PDB file of C-alpha atoms in Angstrom:
ATOM      1  CA  UNK R   1       0.000   0.000   0.000  1.00 73.00           C
ATOM      2  CA  UNK R   2       1.625   3.184  -1.140  1.00 83.00           C
ATOM      3  CA  UNK R   3       1.454   6.488   0.703  1.00 85.00           C
ATOM      4  CA  UNK R   4      -1.037   7.843  -1.835  1.00 84.00           C
ATOM      5  CA  UNK R   5      -3.439   4.993  -1.208  1.00 87.00           C
ATOM      6  CA  UNK R   6      -3.187   5.445   2.546  1.00 90.00           C
ATOM      7  CA  UNK R   7      -3.938   9.145   2.076  1.00 91.00           C
ATOM      8  CA  UNK R   8      -6.873   8.314  -0.192  1.00 91.00           C
ATOM      9  CA  UNK R   9      -8.472   5.967   2.307  1.00 93.00           C
ATOM     10  CA  UNK R  10      -7.854   8.328   5.225  1.00 94.00           C
ATOM     11  CA  UNK R  11      -9.472  11.250   3.370  1.00 94.00           C
ATOM     12  CA  UNK R  12     -12.379   9.072   2.251  1.00 94.00           C
ATOM     13  CA  UNK R  13     -13.045   7.880   5.791  1.00 95.00           C
ATOM     14  CA  UNK R  14     -12.807  11.439   7.107  1.00 94.00           C
ATOM     15  CA  UNK R  15     -15.237  12.741   4.468  1.00 94.00           C
ATOM     16  CA  UNK R  16     -17.832  10.029   5.055  1.00 95.00           C
ATOM     17  CA  UNK R  17     -17.597  10.208   8.852  1.00 95.00           C
ATOM     18  CA  UNK R  18     -17.812  13.998   8.793  1.00 95.00           C
ATOM     19  CA  UNK R  19     -20.841  13.922   6.496  1.00 94.00           C
ATOM     20  CA  UNK R  20     -22.586  11.428   8.783  1.00 93.00           C
ATOM     21  CA  UNK R  21     -21.823  13.603  11.803  1.00 93.00           C
ATOM     22  CA  UNK R  22     -23.244  16.660   9.993  1.00 92.00           C
ATOM     23  CA  UNK R  23     -26.523  14.814   9.598  1.00 91.00           C
ATOM     24  CA  UNK R  24     -26.703  13.158  12.999  1.00 89.00           C
ATOM     25  CA  UNK R  25     -25.242  15.639  15.472  1.00 88.00           C
ATOM     26  CA  UNK R  26     -27.851  17.468  17.519  1.00 86.00           C
ATOM     27  CA  UNK R  27     -26.036  20.754  17.943  1.00 87.00           C
ATOM     28  CA  UNK R  28     -26.017  22.913  14.764  1.00 88.00           C
ATOM     29  CA  UNK R  29     -22.610  24.400  15.636  1.00 89.00           C
ATOM     30  CA  UNK R  30     -21.115  20.893  15.733  1.00 90.00           C
ATOM     31  CA  UNK R  31     -22.714  20.225  12.351  1.00 91.00           C
ATOM     32  CA  UNK R  32     -20.940  23.253  10.888  1.00 92.00           C
ATOM     33  CA  UNK R  33     -17.599  22.166  12.344  1.00 93.00           C
ATOM     34  CA  UNK R  34     -17.973  18.658  10.907  1.00 94.00           C
ATOM     35  CA  UNK R  35     -18.932  20.153   7.564  1.00 94.00           C
ATOM     36  CA  UNK R  36     -15.645  22.090   7.586  1.00 94.00           C
ATOM     37  CA  UNK R  37     -13.787  18.790   8.056  1.00 94.00           C
ATOM     38  CA  UNK R  38     -15.715  17.344   5.083  1.00 94.00           C
ATOM     39  CA  UNK R  39     -14.657  20.294   2.931  1.00 94.00           C
ATOM     40  CA  UNK R  40     -11.031  19.967   3.984  1.00 94.00           C
ATOM     41  CA  UNK R  41     -10.970  16.275   3.127  1.00 95.00           C
ATOM     42  CA  UNK R  42     -12.521  16.994  -0.273  1.00 94.00           C
ATOM     43  CA  UNK R  43      -9.780  19.590  -0.800  1.00 94.00           C
ATOM     44  CA  UNK R  44      -7.283  16.854   0.020  1.00 93.00           C
ATOM     45  CA  UNK R  45      -8.888  14.678  -2.632  1.00 92.00           C
ATOM     46  CA  UNK R  46      -8.475  17.508  -5.139  1.00 92.00           C
ATOM     47  CA  UNK R  47      -4.774  17.730  -4.288  1.00 90.00           C
ATOM     48  CA  UNK R  48      -4.419  13.964  -4.790  1.00 88.00           C
ATOM     49  CA  UNK R  49      -6.066  14.401  -8.207  1.00 88.00           C
ATOM     50  CA  UNK R  50      -3.517  17.153  -8.996  1.00 86.00           C
ATOM     51  CA  UNK R  51      -6.225  19.829  -9.181  1.00 88.00           C
ATOM     52  CA  UNK R  52      -4.381  22.296  -6.997  1.00 89.00           C
ATOM     53  CA  UNK R  53      -6.236  25.452  -8.009  1.00 91.00           C
ATOM     54  CA  UNK R  54      -9.585  23.869  -7.184  1.00 92.00           C
ATOM     55  CA  UNK R  55      -8.238  22.620  -3.856  1.00 93.00           C
ATOM     56  CA  UNK R  56      -7.223  26.131  -2.837  1.00 93.00           C
ATOM     57  CA  UNK R  57     -10.468  27.660  -4.116  1.00 92.00           C
ATOM     58  CA  UNK R  58     -12.457  25.007  -2.263  1.00 92.00           C
ATOM     59  CA  UNK R  59     -10.640  25.816   0.961  1.00 92.00           C
ATOM     60  CA  UNK R  60     -10.994  29.589   0.603  1.00 92.00           C
ATOM     61  CA  UNK R  61     -14.566  29.739  -0.682  1.00 90.00           C
ATOM     62  CA  UNK R  62     -16.210  26.844   1.148  1.00 88.00           C
ATOM     63  CA  UNK R  63     -14.235  26.281   4.332  1.00 87.00           C
ATOM     64  CA  UNK R  64     -13.455  29.975   4.635  1.00 88.00           C
ATOM     65  CA  UNK R  65     -16.267  32.169   3.410  1.00 89.00           C
ATOM     66  CA  UNK R  66     -19.381  29.994   3.311  1.00 90.00           C
ATOM     67  CA  UNK R  67     -18.801  28.237   6.620  1.00 91.00           C
ATOM     68  CA  UNK R  68     -18.113  31.525   8.399  1.00 90.00           C
ATOM     69  CA  UNK R  69     -21.434  32.751   7.013  1.00 90.00           C
ATOM     70  CA  UNK R  70     -23.209  29.649   8.360  1.00 90.00           C
ATOM     71  CA  UNK R  71     -21.570  30.050  11.771  1.00 90.00           C
ATOM     72  CA  UNK R  72     -22.554  33.717  11.908  1.00 89.00           C
ATOM     73  CA  UNK R  73     -26.182  32.931  11.126  1.00 89.00           C
ATOM     74  CA  UNK R  74     -26.349  30.075  13.647  1.00 88.00           C
ATOM     75  CA  UNK R  75     -24.824  32.176  16.401  1.00 87.00           C
ATOM     76  CA  UNK R  76     -27.104  35.079  15.474  1.00 84.00           C
ATOM     77  CA  UNK R  77     -30.152  32.875  15.987  1.00 83.00           C
ATOM     78  CA  UNK R  78     -28.753  31.448  19.241  1.00 77.00           C
ATOM     79  CA  UNK R  79     -29.530  27.847  18.347  1.00 73.00           C
ATOM     80  CA  UNK R  80     -28.539  24.963  20.596  1.00 68.00           C
ATOM     81  CA  UNK R  81     -29.438  21.368  21.321  1.00 65.00           C
ATOM     82  CA  UNK R  82     -32.528  22.176  23.376  1.00 65.00           C
ATOM     83  CA  UNK R  83     -34.219  24.291  20.716  1.00 62.00           C
ATOM     84  CA  UNK R  84     -33.456  21.736  18.002  1.00 66.00           C
ATOM     85  CA  UNK R  85     -36.675  20.405  16.417  1.00 65.00           C
ATOM     86  CA  UNK R  86     -36.930  16.649  15.822  1.00 69.00           C
ATOM     87  CA  UNK R  87     -38.949  14.728  13.304  1.00 70.00           C
ATOM     88  CA  UNK R  88     -40.956  11.704  14.373  1.00 78.00           C
ATOM     89  CA  UNK R  89     -39.245   8.330  14.554  1.00 83.00           C
ATOM     90  CA  UNK R  90     -41.104   6.712  11.663  1.00 87.00           C
ATOM     91  CA  UNK R  91     -40.487   9.650   9.389  1.00 85.00           C
ATOM     92  CA  UNK R  92     -36.766   9.425  10.116  1.00 86.00           C
ATOM     93  CA  UNK R  93     -36.699   5.684   9.453  1.00 90.00           C
ATOM     94  CA  UNK R  94     -38.554   6.156   6.170  1.00 90.00           C
ATOM     95  CA  UNK R  95     -36.179   8.941   5.115  1.00 89.00           C
ATOM     96  CA  UNK R  96     -33.108   6.821   5.911  1.00 90.00           C
ATOM     97  CA  UNK R  97     -34.595   3.895   3.992  1.00 92.00           C
ATOM     98  CA  UNK R  98     -35.294   5.992   0.929  1.00 92.00           C
ATOM     99  CA  UNK R  99     -31.832   7.541   0.979  1.00 91.00           C
ATOM    100  CA  UNK R 100     -30.262   4.115   1.422  1.00 92.00           C
ATOM    101  CA  UNK R 101     -32.244   2.661  -1.442  1.00 94.00           C
ATOM    102  CA  UNK R 102     -31.167   5.544  -3.689  1.00 92.00           C
ATOM    103  CA  UNK R 103     -27.566   4.688  -2.833  1.00 91.00           C
ATOM    104  CA  UNK R 104     -28.254   1.002  -3.500  1.00 93.00           C
ATOM    105  CA  UNK R 105     -29.703   1.754  -6.940  1.00 93.00           C
ATOM    106  CA  UNK R 106     -26.808   4.020  -7.892  1.00 90.00           C
ATOM    107  CA  UNK R 107     -24.188   1.522  -6.706  1.00 89.00           C
ATOM    108  CA  UNK R 108     -25.934  -1.318  -8.520  1.00 89.00           C
ATOM    109  CA  UNK R 109     -26.082   0.746 -11.702  1.00 87.00           C
ATOM    110  CA  UNK R 110     -22.451   1.863 -11.545  1.00 84.00           C
ATOM    111  CA  UNK R 111     -20.646  -1.178 -10.149  1.00 79.00           C
ATOM    112  CA  UNK R 112     -19.852  -2.530 -13.613  1.00 76.00           C
ATOM    113  CA  UNK R 113     -17.400   0.311 -14.187  1.00 71.00           C
ATOM    114  CA  UNK R 114     -14.870  -1.564 -12.039  1.00 60.00           C
ATOM    115  CA  UNK R 115     -11.591  -2.470 -13.682  1.00 54.00           C
ATOM    116  CA  UNK R 116     -12.324  -0.790 -16.964  1.00 52.00           C
ATOM    117  CA  UNK R 117     -10.626   2.475 -16.161  1.00 52.00           C
ATOM    118  CA  UNK R 118      -7.651   2.818 -13.878  1.00 54.00           C
ATOM    119  CA  UNK R 119      -4.856   5.203 -13.193  1.00 56.00           C
ATOM    120  CA  UNK R 120      -6.593   8.272 -11.853  1.00 58.00           C
ATOM    121  CA  UNK R 121      -3.765   8.554  -9.408  1.00 61.00           C
ATOM    122  CA  UNK R 122      -0.754   9.198 -11.608  1.00 63.00           C
ATOM    123  CA  UNK R 123       0.788  12.510 -10.701  1.00 63.00           C
ATOM    124  CA  UNK R 124       1.252  13.749 -14.229  1.00 67.00           C
ATOM    125  CA  UNK R 125      -0.524  16.258 -16.406  1.00 67.00           C
ATOM    126  CA  UNK R 126      -0.748  19.888 -15.472  1.00 77.00           C
ATOM    127  CA  UNK R 127      -4.338  20.831 -16.328  1.00 79.00           C
ATOM    128  CA  UNK R 128      -5.158  21.549 -12.689  1.00 79.00           C
ATOM    129  CA  UNK R 129      -2.451  24.183 -12.326  1.00 84.00           C
ATOM    130  CA  UNK R 130      -3.404  27.825 -12.222  1.00 87.00           C
ATOM    131  CA  UNK R 131      -1.457  28.814 -15.356  1.00 87.00           C
ATOM    132  CA  UNK R 132      -3.341  26.477 -17.653  1.00 87.00           C
ATOM    133  CA  UNK R 133      -6.716  27.084 -16.023  1.00 89.00           C
ATOM    134  CA  UNK R 134      -6.260  30.854 -16.129  1.00 90.00           C
ATOM    135  CA  UNK R 135      -5.376  30.824 -19.802  1.00 89.00           C
ATOM    136  CA  UNK R 136      -8.517  28.883 -20.692  1.00 89.00           C
ATOM    137  CA  UNK R 137     -10.685  30.877 -18.281  1.00 90.00           C
ATOM    138  CA  UNK R 138      -9.725  34.238 -19.744  1.00 92.00           C
ATOM    139  CA  UNK R 139      -9.873  33.191 -23.386  1.00 92.00           C
ATOM    140  CA  UNK R 140     -12.588  30.604 -23.997  1.00 90.00           C
ATOM    141  CA  UNK R 141     -14.661  31.188 -20.883  1.00 92.00           C
ATOM    142  CA  UNK R 142     -14.385  34.935 -20.506  1.00 93.00           C
ATOM    143  CA  UNK R 143     -18.092  35.524 -21.181  1.00 94.00           C
ATOM    144  CA  UNK R 144     -19.341  33.143 -18.442  1.00 93.00           C
ATOM    145  CA  UNK R 145     -16.759  34.699 -16.124  1.00 93.00           C
ATOM    146  CA  UNK R 146     -18.164  38.176 -16.707  1.00 94.00           C
ATOM    147  CA  UNK R 147     -21.742  36.918 -16.408  1.00 94.00           C
ATOM    148  CA  UNK R 148     -20.881  35.371 -13.040  1.00 94.00           C
ATOM    149  CA  UNK R 149     -19.808  38.822 -11.847  1.00 94.00           C
ATOM    150  CA  UNK R 150     -23.310  40.087 -12.719  1.00 95.00           C
ATOM    151  CA  UNK R 151     -24.701  37.090 -10.813  1.00 94.00           C
ATOM    152  CA  UNK R 152     -22.670  38.071  -7.759  1.00 93.00           C
ATOM    153  CA  UNK R 153     -23.865  41.646  -7.999  1.00 95.00           C
ATOM    154  CA  UNK R 154     -27.508  40.563  -8.128  1.00 94.00           C
ATOM    155  CA  UNK R 155     -26.937  38.107  -5.254  1.00 93.00           C
ATOM    156  CA  UNK R 156     -25.428  40.912  -3.194  1.00 92.00           C
ATOM    157  CA  UNK R 157     -28.338  43.236  -3.924  1.00 93.00           C
ATOM    158  CA  UNK R 158     -30.783  40.442  -3.080  1.00 92.00           C
ATOM    159  CA  UNK R 159     -29.056  39.598   0.194  1.00 90.00           C
ATOM    160  CA  UNK R 160     -29.035  43.248   1.277  1.00 90.00           C
ATOM    161  CA  UNK R 161     -32.675  43.666   0.291  1.00 89.00           C
ATOM    162  CA  UNK R 162     -33.743  40.526   2.166  1.00 86.00           C
ATOM    163  CA  UNK R 163     -31.630  41.198   5.219  1.00 80.00           C
ATOM    164  CA  UNK R 164     -32.769  44.802   5.572  1.00 80.00           C
ATOM    165  CA  UNK R 165     -35.239  45.500   8.344  1.00 73.00           C
ATOM    166  CA  UNK R 166     -38.442  46.417   6.601  1.00 66.00           C
ATOM    167  CA  UNK R 167     -40.290  49.509   7.727  1.00 61.00           C
ATOM    168  CA  UNK R 168     -43.607  48.791   6.038  1.00 57.00           C
ATOM    169  CA  UNK R 169     -43.939  45.036   6.056  1.00 55.00           C
ATOM    170  CA  UNK R 170     -44.623  43.319   2.752  1.00 54.00           C
ATOM    171  CA  UNK R 171     -45.150  39.863   4.177  1.00 53.00           C
ATOM    172  CA  UNK R 172     -47.953  40.220   6.695  1.00 50.00           C
TER     173      UNK R 172
ATOM    174  CA  UNK I   1      -6.708   4.189  -7.777  1.00 72.00           C
ATOM    175  CA  UNK I   2      -9.589   3.095 -10.027  1.00 79.00           C
ATOM    176  CA  UNK I   3     -12.293   5.548 -10.950  1.00 82.00           C
ATOM    177  CA  UNK I   4     -15.048   3.448  -9.385  1.00 83.00           C
ATOM    178  CA  UNK I   5     -13.750   4.254  -5.900  1.00 87.00           C
ATOM    179  CA  UNK I   6     -14.390   7.903  -6.618  1.00 89.00           C
ATOM    180  CA  UNK I   7     -17.828   7.062  -8.021  1.00 90.00           C
ATOM    181  CA  UNK I   8     -18.700   5.118  -4.878  1.00 90.00           C
ATOM    182  CA  UNK I   9     -17.417   7.892  -2.612  1.00 93.00           C
ATOM    183  CA  UNK I  10     -19.475  10.484  -4.466  1.00 94.00           C
ATOM    184  CA  UNK I  11     -22.588   8.295  -4.394  1.00 94.00           C
ATOM    185  CA  UNK I  12     -22.168   7.748  -0.658  1.00 94.00           C
ATOM    186  CA  UNK I  13     -21.720  11.471   0.041  1.00 94.00           C
ATOM    187  CA  UNK I  14     -24.716  12.329  -2.138  1.00 94.00           C
ATOM    188  CA  UNK I  15     -26.905   9.775  -0.368  1.00 94.00           C
ATOM    189  CA  UNK I  16     -25.857  11.086   3.038  1.00 94.00           C
ATOM    190  CA  UNK I  17     -26.892  14.533   1.840  1.00 94.00           C
ATOM    191  CA  UNK I  18     -30.264  13.206   0.689  1.00 94.00           C
ATOM    192  CA  UNK I  19     -30.849  11.491   4.045  1.00 93.00           C
ATOM    193  CA  UNK I  20     -29.955  14.718   5.830  1.00 92.00           C
ATOM    194  CA  UNK I  21     -32.396  16.752   3.754  1.00 92.00           C
ATOM    195  CA  UNK I  22     -35.163  14.240   4.427  1.00 91.00           C
ATOM    196  CA  UNK I  23     -34.553  13.659   8.144  1.00 90.00           C
ATOM    197  CA  UNK I  24     -33.738  17.060   9.597  1.00 87.00           C
ATOM    198  CA  UNK I  25     -36.209  19.841  10.320  1.00 85.00           C
ATOM    199  CA  UNK I  26     -33.759  22.656  10.867  1.00 87.00           C
ATOM    200  CA  UNK I  27     -33.601  24.753   7.682  1.00 88.00           C
ATOM    201  CA  UNK I  28     -29.904  25.568   8.111  1.00 90.00           C
ATOM    202  CA  UNK I  29     -28.911  21.889   8.458  1.00 91.00           C
ATOM    203  CA  UNK I  30     -30.914  21.126   5.302  1.00 92.00           C
ATOM    204  CA  UNK I  31     -28.943  23.860   3.561  1.00 91.00           C
ATOM    205  CA  UNK I  32     -25.652  22.316   4.719  1.00 92.00           C
ATOM    206  CA  UNK I  33     -26.720  18.911   3.395  1.00 94.00           C
ATOM    207  CA  UNK I  34     -27.346  20.529  -0.002  1.00 94.00           C
ATOM    208  CA  UNK I  35     -23.751  21.797   0.149  1.00 93.00           C
ATOM    209  CA  UNK I  36     -22.555  18.230   0.790  1.00 94.00           C
ATOM    210  CA  UNK I  37     -24.423  17.057  -2.309  1.00 94.00           C
ATOM    211  CA  UNK I  38     -22.894  19.836  -4.420  1.00 94.00           C
ATOM    212  CA  UNK I  39     -19.429  18.884  -3.223  1.00 94.00           C
ATOM    213  CA  UNK I  40     -19.976  15.210  -4.029  1.00 95.00           C
ATOM    214  CA  UNK I  41     -20.820  16.152  -7.619  1.00 94.00           C
ATOM    215  CA  UNK I  42     -17.787  18.451  -7.811  1.00 94.00           C
ATOM    216  CA  UNK I  43     -15.481  15.679  -6.633  1.00 94.00           C
ATOM    217  CA  UNK I  44     -16.832  13.310  -9.264  1.00 93.00           C
ATOM    218  CA  UNK I  45     -16.381  15.926 -12.002  1.00 93.00           C
ATOM    219  CA  UNK I  46     -12.743  16.467 -11.033  1.00 92.00           C
ATOM    220  CA  UNK I  47     -12.079  12.714 -10.914  1.00 90.00           C
ATOM    221  CA  UNK I  48     -13.597  12.227 -14.365  1.00 89.00           C
ATOM    222  CA  UNK I  49     -11.611  15.155 -15.758  1.00 89.00           C
ATOM    223  CA  UNK I  50      -8.394  13.619 -14.462  1.00 87.00           C
ATOM    224  CA  UNK I  51      -9.310  10.230 -15.949  1.00 85.00           C
ATOM    225  CA  UNK I  52     -10.142  11.776 -19.300  1.00 85.00           C
ATOM    226  CA  UNK I  53      -6.904  13.742 -19.265  1.00 85.00           C
ATOM    227  CA  UNK I  54      -4.779  10.685 -18.528  1.00 83.00           C
ATOM    228  CA  UNK I  55      -6.436   8.858 -21.424  1.00 81.00           C
ATOM    229  CA  UNK I  56      -5.696  11.711 -23.807  1.00 83.00           C
ATOM    230  CA  UNK I  57      -2.162  12.094 -22.487  1.00 82.00           C
ATOM    231  CA  UNK I  58      -1.172   8.745 -23.965  1.00 81.00           C
ATOM    232  CA  UNK I  59      -1.825   9.965 -27.517  1.00 81.00           C
ATOM    233  CA  UNK I  60      -0.607  13.538 -27.179  1.00 78.00           C
ATOM    234  CA  UNK I  61       1.853  14.783 -24.569  1.00 75.00           C
ATOM    235  CA  UNK I  62       0.780  18.440 -24.760  1.00 74.00           C
ATOM    236  CA  UNK I  63      -2.968  17.958 -24.601  1.00 76.00           C
ATOM    237  CA  UNK I  64      -5.200  20.128 -22.449  1.00 79.00           C
ATOM    238  CA  UNK I  65      -8.222  17.838 -22.514  1.00 81.00           C
ATOM    239  CA  UNK I  66     -10.048  17.960 -19.201  1.00 82.00           C
ATOM    240  CA  UNK I  67      -9.574  21.650 -18.471  1.00 88.00           C
ATOM    241  CA  UNK I  68     -13.227  22.347 -19.224  1.00 89.00           C
ATOM    242  CA  UNK I  69     -14.442  20.069 -16.437  1.00 90.00           C
ATOM    243  CA  UNK I  70     -12.274  21.819 -13.858  1.00 91.00           C
ATOM    244  CA  UNK I  71     -13.562  25.205 -14.976  1.00 92.00           C
ATOM    245  CA  UNK I  72     -17.070  23.799 -14.733  1.00 92.00           C
ATOM    246  CA  UNK I  73     -16.359  22.916 -11.100  1.00 93.00           C
ATOM    247  CA  UNK I  74     -15.061  26.443 -10.579  1.00 93.00           C
ATOM    248  CA  UNK I  75     -18.299  27.924 -11.919  1.00 93.00           C
ATOM    249  CA  UNK I  76     -20.349  25.544  -9.753  1.00 93.00           C
ATOM    250  CA  UNK I  77     -18.473  26.897  -6.727  1.00 92.00           C
ATOM    251  CA  UNK I  78     -19.187  30.485  -7.843  1.00 92.00           C
ATOM    252  CA  UNK I  79     -22.900  29.810  -8.203  1.00 93.00           C
ATOM    253  CA  UNK I  80     -22.964  27.925  -4.881  1.00 92.00           C
ATOM    254  CA  UNK I  81     -21.444  30.921  -3.108  1.00 91.00           C
ATOM    255  CA  UNK I  82     -24.107  33.235  -4.539  1.00 92.00           C
ATOM    256  CA  UNK I  83     -26.816  30.732  -3.637  1.00 92.00           C
ATOM    257  CA  UNK I  84     -25.624  30.489  -0.033  1.00 92.00           C
ATOM    258  CA  UNK I  85     -25.699  34.257   0.481  1.00 91.00           C
ATOM    259  CA  UNK I  86     -29.256  34.606  -0.820  1.00 92.00           C
ATOM    260  CA  UNK I  87     -30.484  31.461   0.954  1.00 91.00           C
ATOM    261  CA  UNK I  88     -29.076  32.490   4.314  1.00 91.00           C
ATOM    262  CA  UNK I  89     -30.583  35.957   3.878  1.00 90.00           C
ATOM    263  CA  UNK I  90     -33.973  34.331   3.275  1.00 89.00           C
ATOM    264  CA  UNK I  91     -33.543  32.128   6.373  1.00 89.00           C
ATOM    265  CA  UNK I  92     -32.613  35.157   8.503  1.00 88.00           C
ATOM    266  CA  UNK I  93     -35.670  37.012   7.220  1.00 87.00           C
ATOM    267  CA  UNK I  94     -37.932  34.049   8.049  1.00 85.00           C
ATOM    268  CA  UNK I  95     -36.415  33.797  11.517  1.00 86.00           C
ATOM    269  CA  UNK I  96     -37.125  37.462  12.074  1.00 84.00           C
ATOM    270  CA  UNK I  97     -40.756  36.972  11.061  1.00 81.00           C
ATOM    271  CA  UNK I  98     -41.731  33.692  12.750  1.00 80.00           C
ATOM    272  CA  UNK I  99     -38.855  33.287  15.287  1.00 79.00           C
ATOM    273  CA  UNK I 100     -38.031  29.750  14.202  1.00 79.00           C
ATOM    274  CA  UNK I 101     -36.199  27.898  11.447  1.00 80.00           C
ATOM    275  CA  UNK I 102     -38.282  24.746  11.832  1.00 81.00           C
ATOM    276  CA  UNK I 103     -39.501  23.846   8.351  1.00 81.00           C
ATOM    277  CA  UNK I 104     -42.777  22.483   9.729  1.00 79.00           C
ATOM    278  CA  UNK I 105     -43.754  26.054  10.582  1.00 77.00           C
ATOM    279  CA  UNK I 106     -42.697  27.322   7.158  1.00 74.00           C
ATOM    280  CA  UNK I 107     -45.861  26.171   5.407  1.00 74.00           C
ATOM    281  CA  UNK I 108     -47.497  29.523   4.815  1.00 70.00           C
ATOM    282  CA  UNK I 109     -47.712  28.892   1.070  1.00 68.00           C
ATOM    283  CA  UNK I 110     -50.075  25.990   1.790  1.00 67.00           C
ATOM    284  CA  UNK I 111     -52.786  28.110   3.389  1.00 64.00           C
TER     285      UNK I 111
END
């Protein structure tokens, strides 16, 4: 077992365990912290796949910006284990069964891919490096890049509009 | 490492996200489970791009096949960031109006 395989299995176990803890932990703050560990392990997977730019972007955008936003909102609402609403037992069992059967169907449909393609792990090829990605981004994909800036502007305006305290209420 | 390990990992993460969306009642936790699902899809896209690139590398040493998939992942992250800001703003607004983020109370559209 090479060092890369050990790293792969460690990151896989960390991602799956963290995702399970996000779903099953009672305290929302613990959920956010486990979700950060999931994002870091997925960043590790990106590094193993030699996609270094995406690994850094994943860390900065998800584990940095988005998770801080989630933590802010949760602390703003002062949520804890006592105020956490729970669904009924049968509903939870049914939801777990349906999620598990979705996984079963997908695994059964995709298990025949085994052995046909190998070698994702070779550390060669430089498409994930920032030089190559930047060249393609600012030549072929420059229009979607600019459109995404308009998307961000509209998202910012929407967030400010929604978060503003309304003087004459529209809702009720 | 064969590609089917990455497929299985992504399927498992996606299913955990689905179970989270279906079982929890807290709107913020549901939102986090949607983020898990998005990340599972991103991971699979990067793995497939790497596989595709290694295939093309055998024929041509200077190929850039597979760059598109990584840029696609980049744009998914951009859209996810915008989605999170607007979604959290909506959740904060709902909390200010009904003082709860329990989705069982968020059924005003039904009545």
